[in-house]
């Protein structure tokens, strides 16, 4: 039975890892975040799914996604067409972001899984497996083919009203690719992968290592025991007194807390707020239809879908493009402010809000993908054409900046600072002054 120590990545609370029934998830007793799922030591299923995903990805990139026919002219697009169109129309930032999120990151994600799982399954080892698995953690949030599919469906709805549109083989490949990647993630236990990659002589800290400590394990955070949790592979390590602490398993430098987390998160969020204005004022695309030209902003796009009676798609676009960015900015701002002030209160709920905003932010890319698909397909000059607008650049900037802001923030500060504030207010009345001095100020 495993008795290894594990620290919650959202609140730093220390737990002793236990064997749990298959299909269940162990959650942090303090903040409620998921800690680990039941150990799955099978690698054949996720490997087979990764190989299937690679084949589907190849089809998705080789064949046309949509074929657009109007006035006797036919236009087809592939996954890369949006990138090329953005580049040709003078929008290199959008070209880069669409390339990263719909092609480069998904490919790296699938390839990394095959590169690491194949040797594990065969019982051998390939060079650089650790580095590949480490890079995967950085790449994962930027792989957005699922969001791309929603953008594709929105574009399809907009086009079917005035032209003939046929879904190509790549469209169906993308439709199959999303559940395949999802299933691959569900069937794979990343902790088990780290244990297989790690040197067999590696010793994990367990409950016995804390026997010497005067502090009981329950109710204690890793920081108070001089322990750090690796942000990449979640291994608990002893903090080095002199110099940086290196994780013996993945090789990354381990920090007690993310450096200047709160100020970086604030700066990125404020930049997103500023960009939110041009994102809504400027058109995200210029649509020409039978000689008439019209500028579409995010809001007018939703209004047009509503007027056309496309309620389900209108609700999706409204939620992804208007509701999610505003709610995300407001909620993150509130979490940062409450953390800065060290407010007590519902810390569990605050952590949950942070986790949810971190998860849903990427879905706002729907509109950017939709513009990339329409601009690549509708190129019939005065009869019908779509050109990207500056609003799309600003909007893409808002999505990226809010994602980076949430990544910069260290949720453990929510708990650190609330606890520190409580201790300080108690010490003001004369008690526990020495405890405050002992803890220091987390930044
Ligand atoms: Zn926790
Ligand atoms: Zn590590």
Short mmCIF file of N, CA and C and ligand atoms in Angstrom, two decimals, residues 8-13 15 28-33 35 351 415, ligand 1:
data_model
loop_
_atom_site.label_atom_id
_atom_site.label_comp_id
_atom_site.label_asym_id
_atom_site.label_seq_id
_atom_site.Cartn_x
_atom_site.Cartn_y
_atom_site.Cartn_z
N UNK A 8 -1.61 19.18 -2.10
CA UNK A 8 -2.62 19.71 -3.02
C UNK A 8 -2.04 20.89 -3.80
N UNK A 9 -2.18 20.87 -5.13
CA UNK A 9 -1.60 21.96 -5.93
C UNK A 9 -2.41 23.25 -5.81
N UNK A 10 -3.62 23.18 -5.25
CA UNK A 10 -4.44 24.38 -5.11
C UNK A 10 -4.38 25.01 -3.73
N UNK A 11 -4.01 24.22 -2.68
CA UNK A 11 -3.96 24.83 -1.34
C UNK A 11 -2.76 24.37 -0.52
N UNK A 12 -1.94 23.45 -1.07
CA UNK A 12 -0.70 23.01 -0.42
C UNK A 12 -0.91 22.09 0.79
N UNK A 13 -2.14 21.67 1.03
CA UNK A 13 -2.45 20.79 2.17
C UNK A 13 -1.79 19.42 1.95
N UNK A 15 -1.29 15.42 2.20
CA UNK A 15 -2.08 14.19 2.33
C UNK A 15 -1.15 12.99 2.22
N UNK A 28 -8.92 16.79 -2.25
CA UNK A 28 -8.29 17.46 -1.12
C UNK A 28 -9.33 17.71 -0.03
N UNK A 29 -8.98 17.38 1.23
CA UNK A 29 -9.95 17.55 2.32
C UNK A 29 -10.15 19.03 2.67
N UNK A 30 -9.16 19.86 2.29
CA UNK A 30 -9.29 21.27 2.65
C UNK A 30 -10.02 22.08 1.57
N UNK A 31 -9.58 21.97 0.27
CA UNK A 31 -10.18 22.84 -0.75
C UNK A 31 -11.10 22.09 -1.70
N UNK A 32 -11.10 20.76 -1.65
CA UNK A 32 -12.01 19.99 -2.49
C UNK A 32 -11.52 19.73 -3.90
N UNK A 33 -10.31 20.22 -4.28
CA UNK A 33 -9.80 19.98 -5.64
C UNK A 33 -9.42 18.52 -5.81
N UNK A 35 -7.22 15.38 -6.33
CA UNK A 35 -5.79 15.15 -6.08
C UNK A 35 -5.22 14.12 -7.04
N UNK A 351 -11.50 28.89 -4.37
CA UNK A 351 -10.60 27.99 -5.11
C UNK A 351 -11.35 27.34 -6.27
N UNK A 415 -5.14 30.65 0.27
CA UNK A 415 -5.12 30.06 1.62
C UNK A 415 -4.03 30.67 2.48
ZN1 LIG B 1 -6.43 21.55 -1.57
#
